[in-house]
Amino acid sequence: MPRPHGFAYEARPDGSVRITHHDRPATTLNGDRAARFLTEVATGDPQLVMARWTGNYKRGNERTARNHPRNRG
C-alpha cells in the first residue's frame, strides 16, 4: 500500500492547527484536539498522522467492499 504524501500543517498563534493536502485545506483543529495532534505528530510519522487525522487514507478494505454483491452495479 502506498504511503501517504503531500500533507503539511501550520500551527497558528491562536493555538489552532491547519492541515493541508497538496496545498488545499483538509481540516483545521482547535483547542485540545490541536494540542493532541501536535503531540502525536512530533512522536510519529507526520504524513501518516496527518492522513489519519484528516480521514484521507486507505483502510485496506476498498477492494473487498467493491466486490461485495450489494455494491455491484
Coordinates of C-alpha atoms in Angstrom, one line a residue:
M1 CA 0.0 0.0 0.0
P2 CA 1.5 3.4 -0.9
R3 CA 2.4 5.7 1.9
P4 CA 0.5 9.0 2.2
H5 CA 2.3 12.1 1.0
G6 CA 1.6 15.7 0.2
F7 CA 0.4 16.7 3.7
A8 CA 1.6 19.8 5.6
Y9 CA 0.5 21.5 8.7
E10 CA 0.8 25.0 10.2
A11 CA 0.5 25.7 13.9
R12 CA -1.1 29.1 14.2
P13 CA -0.5 31.7 17.0
D14 CA -4.2 31.3 18.2
G15 CA -3.5 27.6 19.1
S16 CA -5.2 26.2 16.0
V17 CA -3.6 23.9 13.5
R18 CA -4.4 24.0 9.8
I19 CA -3.7 20.8 7.8
T20 CA -3.4 20.9 4.0
H21 CA -3.1 18.2 1.4
H22 CA -1.3 19.3 -1.8
D23 CA -1.8 22.9 -0.8
R24 CA -5.6 22.5 -0.4
P25 CA -7.2 22.9 3.1
A26 CA -8.0 19.5 4.6
T27 CA -9.0 20.4 8.1
T28 CA -8.5 22.8 11.0
L29 CA -8.0 21.6 14.5
N30 CA -8.7 23.8 17.6
G31 CA -8.2 23.6 21.3
D32 CA -7.5 20.2 22.9
R33 CA -7.6 18.4 19.5
A34 CA -4.9 20.7 18.1
A35 CA -2.7 20.0 21.2
R36 CA -3.2 16.3 20.9
F37 CA -2.4 16.4 17.2
L38 CA 0.9 18.4 17.8
T39 CA 2.0 15.8 20.4
E40 CA 1.2 12.9 18.1
V41 CA 2.8 14.4 15.0
A42 CA 6.0 15.1 17.0
T43 CA 6.3 11.4 18.1
G44 CA 5.1 9.6 14.9
D45 CA 5.4 9.7 11.2
P46 CA 4.0 13.1 10.3
Q47 CA 2.5 12.0 7.0
L48 CA 0.7 9.0 8.5
V49 CA -0.6 11.1 11.4
M50 CA -1.9 13.8 9.2
A51 CA -3.6 11.3 6.9
R52 CA -5.3 9.7 9.9
W53 CA -6.4 13.0 11.4
T54 CA -7.9 14.2 8.2
G55 CA -9.5 10.8 7.3
N56 CA -7.7 10.8 4.0
Y57 CA -6.2 7.4 3.9
K58 CA -6.9 3.9 2.6
R59 CA -8.2 1.4 5.0
G60 CA -7.3 -1.7 3.0
N61 CA -10.9 -2.9 2.6
E62 CA -11.8 -0.9 -0.6
R63 CA -11.4 -3.9 -2.9
T64 CA -13.4 -6.2 -0.6
A65 CA -16.2 -3.7 -0.4
R66 CA -16.3 -3.0 -4.1
N67 CA -16.6 -6.7 -4.8
H68 CA -19.4 -7.3 -2.3
P69 CA -22.7 -8.4 -4.0
R70 CA -24.7 -5.5 -2.6
N71 CA -22.2 -3.0 -4.0
R72 CA -22.1 -4.3 -7.6
G73 CA -23.9 -2.3 -10.2

